[in-house]
mmCIF file of C-alpha atoms (C1' of nucleotides) in Angstrom:
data_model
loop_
_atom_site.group_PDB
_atom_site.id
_atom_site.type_symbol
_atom_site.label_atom_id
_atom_site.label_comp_id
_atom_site.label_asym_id
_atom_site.label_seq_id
_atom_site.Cartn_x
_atom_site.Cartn_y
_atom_site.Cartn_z
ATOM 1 C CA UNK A 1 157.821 67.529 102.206
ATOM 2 C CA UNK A 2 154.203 68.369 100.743
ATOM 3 C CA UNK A 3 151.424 66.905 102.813
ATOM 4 C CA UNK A 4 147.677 65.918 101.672
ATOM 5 C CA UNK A 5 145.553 69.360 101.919
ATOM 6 C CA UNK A 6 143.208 67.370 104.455
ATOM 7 C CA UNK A 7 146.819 67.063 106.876
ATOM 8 C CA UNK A 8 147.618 70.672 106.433
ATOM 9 C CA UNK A 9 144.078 71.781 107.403
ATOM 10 C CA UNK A 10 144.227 69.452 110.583
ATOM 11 C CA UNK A 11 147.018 71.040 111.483
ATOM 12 C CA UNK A 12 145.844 74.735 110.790
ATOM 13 C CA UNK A 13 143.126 73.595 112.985
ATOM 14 C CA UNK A 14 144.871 71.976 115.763
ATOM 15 C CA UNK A 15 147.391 75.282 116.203
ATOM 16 C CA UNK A 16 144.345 77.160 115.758
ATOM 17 C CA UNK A 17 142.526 75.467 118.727
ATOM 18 C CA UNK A 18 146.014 75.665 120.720
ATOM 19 C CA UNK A 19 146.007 79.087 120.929
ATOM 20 C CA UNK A 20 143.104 78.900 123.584
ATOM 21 C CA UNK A 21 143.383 75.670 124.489
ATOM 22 C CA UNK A 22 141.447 74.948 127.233
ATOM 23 C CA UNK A 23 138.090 76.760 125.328
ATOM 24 C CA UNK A 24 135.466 74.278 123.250
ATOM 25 C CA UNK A 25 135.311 75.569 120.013
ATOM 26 C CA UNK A 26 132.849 75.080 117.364
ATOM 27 C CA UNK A 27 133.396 74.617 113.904
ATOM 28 C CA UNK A 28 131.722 77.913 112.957
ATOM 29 C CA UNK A 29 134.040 79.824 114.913
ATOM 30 C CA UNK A 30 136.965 77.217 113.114
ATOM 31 C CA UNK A 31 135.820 78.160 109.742
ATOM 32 C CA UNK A 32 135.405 81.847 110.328
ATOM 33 C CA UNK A 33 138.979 82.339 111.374
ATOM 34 C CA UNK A 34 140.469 79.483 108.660
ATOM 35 C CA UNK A 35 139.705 79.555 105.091
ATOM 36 C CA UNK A 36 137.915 75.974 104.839
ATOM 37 C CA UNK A 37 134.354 75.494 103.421
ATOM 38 C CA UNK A 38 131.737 74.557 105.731
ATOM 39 C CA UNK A 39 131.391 70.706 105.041
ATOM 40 C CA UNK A 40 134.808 70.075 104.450
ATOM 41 C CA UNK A 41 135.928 71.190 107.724
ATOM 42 C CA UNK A 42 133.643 68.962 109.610
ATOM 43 C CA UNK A 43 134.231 66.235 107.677
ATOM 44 C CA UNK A 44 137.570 66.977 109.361
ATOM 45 C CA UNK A 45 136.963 67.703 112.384
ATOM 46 C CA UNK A 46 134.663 64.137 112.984
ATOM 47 C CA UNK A 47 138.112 62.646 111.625
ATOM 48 C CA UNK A 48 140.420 64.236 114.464
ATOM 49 C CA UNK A 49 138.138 63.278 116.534
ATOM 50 C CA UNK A 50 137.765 59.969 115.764
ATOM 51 C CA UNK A 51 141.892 59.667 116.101
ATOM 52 C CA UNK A 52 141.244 60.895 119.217
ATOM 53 C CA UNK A 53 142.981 64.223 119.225
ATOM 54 C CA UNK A 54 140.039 65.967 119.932
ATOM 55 C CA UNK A 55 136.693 65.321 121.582
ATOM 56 C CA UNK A 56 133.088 66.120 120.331
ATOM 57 C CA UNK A 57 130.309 67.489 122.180
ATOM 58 C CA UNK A 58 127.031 67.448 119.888
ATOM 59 C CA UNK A 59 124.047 69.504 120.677
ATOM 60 C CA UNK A 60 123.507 73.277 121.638
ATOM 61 C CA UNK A 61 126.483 74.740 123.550
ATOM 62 C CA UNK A 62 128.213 71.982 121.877
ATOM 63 C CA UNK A 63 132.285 71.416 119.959
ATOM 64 C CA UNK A 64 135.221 70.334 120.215
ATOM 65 C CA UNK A 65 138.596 70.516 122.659
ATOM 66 C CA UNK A 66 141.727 68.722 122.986
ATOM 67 C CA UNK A 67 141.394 65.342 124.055
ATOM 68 C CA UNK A 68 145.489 65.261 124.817
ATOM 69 C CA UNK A 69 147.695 67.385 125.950
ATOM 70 C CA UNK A 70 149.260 69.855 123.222
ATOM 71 C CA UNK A 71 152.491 68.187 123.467
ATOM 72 C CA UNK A 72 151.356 64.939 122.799
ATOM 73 C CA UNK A 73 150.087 66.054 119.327
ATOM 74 C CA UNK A 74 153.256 66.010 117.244
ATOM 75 C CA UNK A 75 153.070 66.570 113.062
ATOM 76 C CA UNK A 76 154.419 63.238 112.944
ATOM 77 C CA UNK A 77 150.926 61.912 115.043
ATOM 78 C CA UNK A 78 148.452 63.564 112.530
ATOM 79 C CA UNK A 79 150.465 62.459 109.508
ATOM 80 C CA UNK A 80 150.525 59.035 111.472
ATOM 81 C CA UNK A 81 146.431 59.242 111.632
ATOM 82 C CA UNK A 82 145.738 60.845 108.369
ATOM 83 C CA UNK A 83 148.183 59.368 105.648
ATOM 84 C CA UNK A 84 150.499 56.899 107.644
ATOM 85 C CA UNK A 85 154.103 57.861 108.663
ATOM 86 C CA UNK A 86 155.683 55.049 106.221
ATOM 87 C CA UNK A 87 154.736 57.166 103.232
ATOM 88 C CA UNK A 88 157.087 59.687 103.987
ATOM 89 C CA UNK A 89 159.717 57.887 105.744
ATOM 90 C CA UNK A 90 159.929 55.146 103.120
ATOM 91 C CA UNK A 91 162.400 54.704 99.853
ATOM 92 C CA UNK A 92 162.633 58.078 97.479
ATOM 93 C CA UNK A 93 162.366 55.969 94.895
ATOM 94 C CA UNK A 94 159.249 54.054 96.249
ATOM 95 C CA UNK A 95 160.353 50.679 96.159
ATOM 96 C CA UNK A 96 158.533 48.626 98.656
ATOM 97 C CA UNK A 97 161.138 46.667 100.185
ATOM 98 C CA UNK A 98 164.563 49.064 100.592
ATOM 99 C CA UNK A 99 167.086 48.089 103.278
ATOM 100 C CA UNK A 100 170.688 48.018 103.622
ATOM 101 C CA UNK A 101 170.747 44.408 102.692
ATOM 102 C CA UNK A 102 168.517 45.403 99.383
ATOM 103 C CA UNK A 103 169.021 49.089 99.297
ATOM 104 C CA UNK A 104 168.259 51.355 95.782
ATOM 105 C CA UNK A 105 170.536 53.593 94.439
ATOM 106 C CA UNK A 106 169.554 56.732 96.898
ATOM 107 C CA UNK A 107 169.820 54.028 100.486
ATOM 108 C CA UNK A 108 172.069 55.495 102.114
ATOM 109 C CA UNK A 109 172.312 58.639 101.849
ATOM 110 C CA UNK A 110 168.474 58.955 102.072
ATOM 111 C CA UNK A 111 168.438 56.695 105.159
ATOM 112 C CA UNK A 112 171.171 59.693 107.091
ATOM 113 C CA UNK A 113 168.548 62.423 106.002
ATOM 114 C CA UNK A 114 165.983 60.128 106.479
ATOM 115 C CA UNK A 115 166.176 60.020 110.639
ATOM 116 C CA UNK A 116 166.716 63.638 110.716
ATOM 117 C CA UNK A 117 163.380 64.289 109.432
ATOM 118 C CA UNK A 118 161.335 61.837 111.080
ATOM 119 C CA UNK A 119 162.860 63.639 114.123
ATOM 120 C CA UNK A 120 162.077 66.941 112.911
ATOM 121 C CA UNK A 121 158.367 65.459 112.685
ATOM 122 C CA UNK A 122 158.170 63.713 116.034
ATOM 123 C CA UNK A 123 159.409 66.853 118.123
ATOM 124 C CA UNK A 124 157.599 69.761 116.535
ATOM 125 C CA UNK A 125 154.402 69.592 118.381
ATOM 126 C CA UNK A 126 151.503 71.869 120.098
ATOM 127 C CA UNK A 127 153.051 72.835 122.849
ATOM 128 C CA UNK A 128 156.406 74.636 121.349
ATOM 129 C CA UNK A 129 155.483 76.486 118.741
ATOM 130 C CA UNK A 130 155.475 79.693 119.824
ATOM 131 C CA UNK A 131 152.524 81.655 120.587
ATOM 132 C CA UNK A 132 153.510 85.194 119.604
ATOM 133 C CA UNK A 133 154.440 83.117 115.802
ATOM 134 C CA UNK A 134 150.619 81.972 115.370
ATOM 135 C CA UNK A 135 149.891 85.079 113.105
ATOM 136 C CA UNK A 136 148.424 83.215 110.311
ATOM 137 C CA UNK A 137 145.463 80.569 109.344
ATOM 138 C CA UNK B 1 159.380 62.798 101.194
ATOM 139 C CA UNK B 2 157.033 61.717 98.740
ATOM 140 C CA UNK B 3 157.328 62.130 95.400
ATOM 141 C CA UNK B 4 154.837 61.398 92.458
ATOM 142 C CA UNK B 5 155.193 58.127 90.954
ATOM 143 C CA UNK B 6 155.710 59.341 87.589
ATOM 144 C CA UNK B 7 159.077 61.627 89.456
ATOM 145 C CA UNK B 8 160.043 58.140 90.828
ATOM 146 C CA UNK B 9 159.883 56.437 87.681
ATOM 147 C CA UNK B 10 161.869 59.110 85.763
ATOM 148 C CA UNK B 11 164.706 58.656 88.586
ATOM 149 C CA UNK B 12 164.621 55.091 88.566
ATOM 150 C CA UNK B 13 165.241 55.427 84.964
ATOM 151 C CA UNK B 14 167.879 57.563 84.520
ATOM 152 C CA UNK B 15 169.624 55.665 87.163
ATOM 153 C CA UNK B 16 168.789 52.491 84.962
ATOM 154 C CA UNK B 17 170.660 53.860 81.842
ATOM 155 C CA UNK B 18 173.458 55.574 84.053
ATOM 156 C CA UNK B 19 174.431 52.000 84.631
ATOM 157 C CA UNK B 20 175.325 52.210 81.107
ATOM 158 C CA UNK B 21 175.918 56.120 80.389
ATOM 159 C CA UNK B 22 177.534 55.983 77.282
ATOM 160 C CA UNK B 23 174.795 52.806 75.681
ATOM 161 C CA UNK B 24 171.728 53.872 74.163
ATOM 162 C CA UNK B 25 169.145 52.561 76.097
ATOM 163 C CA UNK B 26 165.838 51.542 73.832
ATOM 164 C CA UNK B 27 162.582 51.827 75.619
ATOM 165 C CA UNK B 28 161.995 48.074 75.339
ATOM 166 C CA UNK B 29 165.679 47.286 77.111
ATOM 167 C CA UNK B 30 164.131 49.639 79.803
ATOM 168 C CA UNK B 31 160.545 47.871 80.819
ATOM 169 C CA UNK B 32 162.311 44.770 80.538
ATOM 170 C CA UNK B 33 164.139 45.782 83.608
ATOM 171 C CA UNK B 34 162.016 48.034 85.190
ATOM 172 C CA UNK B 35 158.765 47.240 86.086
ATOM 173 C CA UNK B 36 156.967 49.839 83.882
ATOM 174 C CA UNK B 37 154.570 49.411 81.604
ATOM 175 C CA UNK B 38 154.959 50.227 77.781
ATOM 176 C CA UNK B 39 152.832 52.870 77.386
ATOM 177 C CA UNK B 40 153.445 54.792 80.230
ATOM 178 C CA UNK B 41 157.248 54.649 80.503
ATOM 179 C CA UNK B 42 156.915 55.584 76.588
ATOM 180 C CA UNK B 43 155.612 58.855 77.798
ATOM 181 C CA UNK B 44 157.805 59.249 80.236
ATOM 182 C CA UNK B 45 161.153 59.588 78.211
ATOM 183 C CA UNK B 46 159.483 61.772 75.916
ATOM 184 C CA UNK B 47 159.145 63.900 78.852
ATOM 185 C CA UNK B 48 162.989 63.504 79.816
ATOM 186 C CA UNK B 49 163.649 64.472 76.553
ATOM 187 C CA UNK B 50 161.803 67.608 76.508
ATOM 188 C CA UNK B 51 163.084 68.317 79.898
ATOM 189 C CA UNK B 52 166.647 68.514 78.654
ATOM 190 C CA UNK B 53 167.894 65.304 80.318
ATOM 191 C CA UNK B 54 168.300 62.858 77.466
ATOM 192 C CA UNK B 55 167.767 62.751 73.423
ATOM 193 C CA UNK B 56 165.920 60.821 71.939
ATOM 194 C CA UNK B 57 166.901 59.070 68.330
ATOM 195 C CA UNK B 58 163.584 57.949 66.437
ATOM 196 C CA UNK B 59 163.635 55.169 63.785
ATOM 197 C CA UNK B 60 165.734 51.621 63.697
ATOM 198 C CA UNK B 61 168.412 51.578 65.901
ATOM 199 C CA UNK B 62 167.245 54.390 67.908
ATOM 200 C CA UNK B 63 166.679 55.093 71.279
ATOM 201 C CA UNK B 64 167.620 57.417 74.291
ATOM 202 C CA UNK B 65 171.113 58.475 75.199
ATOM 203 C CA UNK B 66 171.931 61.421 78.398
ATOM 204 C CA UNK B 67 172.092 64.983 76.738
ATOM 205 C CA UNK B 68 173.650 65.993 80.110
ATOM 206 C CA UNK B 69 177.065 64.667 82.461
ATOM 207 C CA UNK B 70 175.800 62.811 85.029
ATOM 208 C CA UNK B 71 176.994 65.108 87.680
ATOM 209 C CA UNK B 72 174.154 67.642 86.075
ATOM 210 C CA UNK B 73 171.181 65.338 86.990
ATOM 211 C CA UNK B 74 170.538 65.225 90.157
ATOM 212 C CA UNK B 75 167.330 64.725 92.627
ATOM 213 C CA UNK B 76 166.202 67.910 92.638
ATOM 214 C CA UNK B 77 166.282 68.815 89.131
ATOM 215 C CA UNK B 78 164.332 66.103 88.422
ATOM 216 C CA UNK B 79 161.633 66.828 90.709
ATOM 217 C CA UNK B 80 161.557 70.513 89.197
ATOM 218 C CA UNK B 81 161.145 69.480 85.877
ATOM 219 C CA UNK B 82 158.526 67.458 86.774
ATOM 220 C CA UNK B 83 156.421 68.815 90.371
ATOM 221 C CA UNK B 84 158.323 71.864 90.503
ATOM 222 C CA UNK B 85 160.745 71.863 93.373
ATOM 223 C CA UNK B 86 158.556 74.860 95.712
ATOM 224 C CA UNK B 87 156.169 72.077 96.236
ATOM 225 C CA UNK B 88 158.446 70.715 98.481
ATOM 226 C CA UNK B 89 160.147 73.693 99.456
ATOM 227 C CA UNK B 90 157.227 75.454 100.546
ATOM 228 C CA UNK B 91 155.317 76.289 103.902
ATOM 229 C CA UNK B 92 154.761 72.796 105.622
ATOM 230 C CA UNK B 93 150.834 73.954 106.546
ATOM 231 C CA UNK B 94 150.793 74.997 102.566
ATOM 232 C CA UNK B 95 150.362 78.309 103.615
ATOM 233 C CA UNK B 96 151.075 80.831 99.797
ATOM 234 C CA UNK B 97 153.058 83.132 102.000
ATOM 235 C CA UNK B 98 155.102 82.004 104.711
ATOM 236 C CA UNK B 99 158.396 84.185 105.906
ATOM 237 C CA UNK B 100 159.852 85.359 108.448
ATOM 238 C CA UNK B 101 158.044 88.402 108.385
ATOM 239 C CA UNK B 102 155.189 86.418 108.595
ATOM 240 C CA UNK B 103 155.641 83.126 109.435
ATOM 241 C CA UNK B 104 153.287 80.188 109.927
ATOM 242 C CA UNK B 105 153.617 78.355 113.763
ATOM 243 C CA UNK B 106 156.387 75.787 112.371
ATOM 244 C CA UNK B 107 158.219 78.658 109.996
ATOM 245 C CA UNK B 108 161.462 78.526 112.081
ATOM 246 C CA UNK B 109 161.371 75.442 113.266
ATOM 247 C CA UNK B 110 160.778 74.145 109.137
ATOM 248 C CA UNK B 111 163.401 76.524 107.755
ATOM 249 C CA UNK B 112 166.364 75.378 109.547
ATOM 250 C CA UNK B 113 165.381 71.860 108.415
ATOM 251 C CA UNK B 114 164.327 72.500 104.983
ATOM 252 C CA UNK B 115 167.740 73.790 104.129
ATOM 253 C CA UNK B 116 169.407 70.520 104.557
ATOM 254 C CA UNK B 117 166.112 68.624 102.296
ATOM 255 C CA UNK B 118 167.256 71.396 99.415
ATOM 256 C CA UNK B 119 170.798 70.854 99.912
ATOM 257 C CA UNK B 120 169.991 66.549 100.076
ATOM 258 C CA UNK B 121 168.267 67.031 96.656
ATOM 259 C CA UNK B 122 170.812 69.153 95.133
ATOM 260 C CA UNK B 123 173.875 67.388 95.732
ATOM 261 C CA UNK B 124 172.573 63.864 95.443
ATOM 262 C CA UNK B 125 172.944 63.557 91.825
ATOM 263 C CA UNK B 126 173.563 60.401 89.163
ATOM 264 C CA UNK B 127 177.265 60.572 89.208
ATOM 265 C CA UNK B 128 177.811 60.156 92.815
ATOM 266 C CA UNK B 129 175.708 57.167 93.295
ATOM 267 C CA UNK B 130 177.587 54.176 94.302
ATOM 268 C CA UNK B 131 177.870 51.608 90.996
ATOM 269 C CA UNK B 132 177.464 48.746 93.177
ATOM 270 C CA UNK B 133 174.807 49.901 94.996
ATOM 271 C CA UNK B 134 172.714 49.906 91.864
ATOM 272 C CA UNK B 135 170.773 46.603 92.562
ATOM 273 C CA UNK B 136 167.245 46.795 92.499
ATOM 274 C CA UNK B 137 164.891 48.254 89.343
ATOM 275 C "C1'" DT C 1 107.920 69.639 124.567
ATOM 276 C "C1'" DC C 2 109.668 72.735 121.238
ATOM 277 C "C1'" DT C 3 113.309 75.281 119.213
ATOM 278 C "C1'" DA C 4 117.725 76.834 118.191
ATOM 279 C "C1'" DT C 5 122.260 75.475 117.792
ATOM 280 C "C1'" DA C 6 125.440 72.237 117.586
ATOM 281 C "C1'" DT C 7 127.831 67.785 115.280
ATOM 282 C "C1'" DG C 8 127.395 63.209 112.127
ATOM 283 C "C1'" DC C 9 126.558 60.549 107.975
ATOM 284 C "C1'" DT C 10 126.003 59.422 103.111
ATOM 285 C "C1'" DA C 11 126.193 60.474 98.480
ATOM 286 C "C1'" DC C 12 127.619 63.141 94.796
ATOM 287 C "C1'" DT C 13 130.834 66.283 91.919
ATOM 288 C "C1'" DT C 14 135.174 67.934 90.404
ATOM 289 C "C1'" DG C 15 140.050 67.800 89.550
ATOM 290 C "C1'" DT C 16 144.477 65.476 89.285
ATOM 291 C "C1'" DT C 17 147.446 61.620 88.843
ATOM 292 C "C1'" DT C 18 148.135 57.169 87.085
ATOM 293 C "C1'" DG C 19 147.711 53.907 83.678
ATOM 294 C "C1'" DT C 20 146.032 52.039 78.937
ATOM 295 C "C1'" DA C 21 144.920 51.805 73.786
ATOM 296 C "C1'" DG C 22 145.405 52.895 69.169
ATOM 297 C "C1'" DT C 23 147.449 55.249 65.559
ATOM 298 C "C1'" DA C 24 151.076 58.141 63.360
ATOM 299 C "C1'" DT C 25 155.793 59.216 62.409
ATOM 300 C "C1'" DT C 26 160.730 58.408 61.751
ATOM 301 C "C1'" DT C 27 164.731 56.039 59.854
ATOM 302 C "C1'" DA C 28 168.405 52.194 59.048
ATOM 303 C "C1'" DA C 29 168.864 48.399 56.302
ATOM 304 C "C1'" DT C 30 167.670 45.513 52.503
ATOM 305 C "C1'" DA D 1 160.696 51.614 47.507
ATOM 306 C "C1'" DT D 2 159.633 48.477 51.219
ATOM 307 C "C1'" DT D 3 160.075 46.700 55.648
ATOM 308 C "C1'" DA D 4 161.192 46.363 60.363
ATOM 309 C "C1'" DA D 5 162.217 48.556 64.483
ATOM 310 C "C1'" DA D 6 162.193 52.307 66.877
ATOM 311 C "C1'" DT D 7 159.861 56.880 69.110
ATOM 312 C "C1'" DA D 8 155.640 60.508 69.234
ATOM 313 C "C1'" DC D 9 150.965 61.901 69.734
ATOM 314 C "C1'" DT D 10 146.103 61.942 71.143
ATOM 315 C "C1'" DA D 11 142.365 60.292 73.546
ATOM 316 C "C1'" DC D 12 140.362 57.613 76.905
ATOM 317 C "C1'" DA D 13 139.747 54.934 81.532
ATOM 318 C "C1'" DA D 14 140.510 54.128 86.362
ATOM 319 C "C1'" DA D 15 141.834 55.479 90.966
ATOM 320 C "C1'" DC D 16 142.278 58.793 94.389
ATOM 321 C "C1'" DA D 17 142.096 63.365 96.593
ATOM 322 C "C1'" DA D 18 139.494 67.538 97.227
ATOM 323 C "C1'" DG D 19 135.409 69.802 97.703
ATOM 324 C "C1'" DT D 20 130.013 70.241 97.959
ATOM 325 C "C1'" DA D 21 125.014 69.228 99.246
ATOM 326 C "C1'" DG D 22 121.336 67.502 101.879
ATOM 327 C "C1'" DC D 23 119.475 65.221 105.510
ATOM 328 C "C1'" DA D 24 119.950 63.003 110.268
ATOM 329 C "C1'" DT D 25 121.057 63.243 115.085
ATOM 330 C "C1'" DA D 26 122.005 65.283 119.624
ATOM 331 C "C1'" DT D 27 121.155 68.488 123.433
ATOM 332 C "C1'" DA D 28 120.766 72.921 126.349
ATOM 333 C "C1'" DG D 29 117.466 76.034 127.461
ATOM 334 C "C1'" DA D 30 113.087 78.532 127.186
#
DNA sequence: TCTATATGCTACTTGTTTGTAGTATTTAAT
DNA sequence: ATTAAATACTACAAACAAGTAGCATATAGA
């Protein structure tokens, strides 16, 4: 599992905003607490909102807060937004089409492990991690 | 699970010539069957050689034969030679650190499932792939 | 209406991976 | 020795991800 840097920092973000979820934050007070550079953050942050994880309010006063509920954001949704599921769920060896009828040398026992971590991605989200574990962004 | 192309290619080779373990496999035999081109699969198995996995035998009737048993190749000591295997060991938010002492918001949740990904890698190697499975290149 | 404080857009730069081209080296066989 | 058939090396090009810079737009509040 290694994820694009721009997935990890949406995700740093999103548990970031989590902890007080019902507050608008603004992506000074993002970048002052996570080590992103100024631009690239909202470059970000315009992203998750435009997936619709988030919602923008321009002007003075103005941010962003969760346009879902936490537990509707699972890893497997940002991945889904930012780099497509399919890339990490598809053959280890990359072949395009890989099935049982046409499987490569790893099929099946890549297809067993396979399910286990597409679950593992679908049912971590927001709402249980554990709030006493967000130590670190 | 995604793994550099140049990681897939190496695997899809060695499982190529496993076909064959005892044959010495000639770089043109190779991108005949795989869909590689010269140059870079050239590079390639001059990279498996200096890895350790195969030897290579320069001049007429040369080519590449395994300078390991099968059973001592397997997924994840490919990727290591290659990425490094911590890439995909690592914290899932990329996070340097990441422990229990001071974990990241997925930490636990990651740990118990990246144990079976290590143990996936590590056991799946080129001499318990099924012969008749091999299919595709 | 003006200003301060927010986000949004477009273009550029840098770094890494992937892929290509040309030339050099090695060696079995004649 | 020469040739043919193989691998090795170095440099470059293209594609993509990561990161930076500057200007545009929106809006609450004085």
């Amino acid at each position: 599992m290694k994820l694009q840097k721009t997935t990890e920092y949406s995700l740093r973000i999103l548990i970031y905003m989590a902890k007080e979820s019902e507050k608008i934050h603004t992506a000074k007070s993002i970048l002052e607490n996570l080590n992103i550079s100024d631009k690239y953050l909202r470059r970000i942050m315009t992203q998750l909102t435009k997936f619709g994880f988030i919602t923008s309010v321009q002007g003075k006063e103005g941010g962003y807060f969760f346009a879902k509920k936490l537990e509707d954001i699972s890893i497997a949704d940002v991945i889904n937004a930012f780099e497509g599921l399919e890339k990490y769920s598809g053959c280890v060896l990359g072949f395009e089409e890989c099935s049982d009828e046409n499987p490569c040398a790893f099929h099946y026992k890549w297809k067993e492990f396979r399910s286990n971590l597409i679950k593992f991605l679908k049912t971590t989200n927001l709402s249980n991690i554990e709030v006493e574990q967000i130590l670190k962004f």
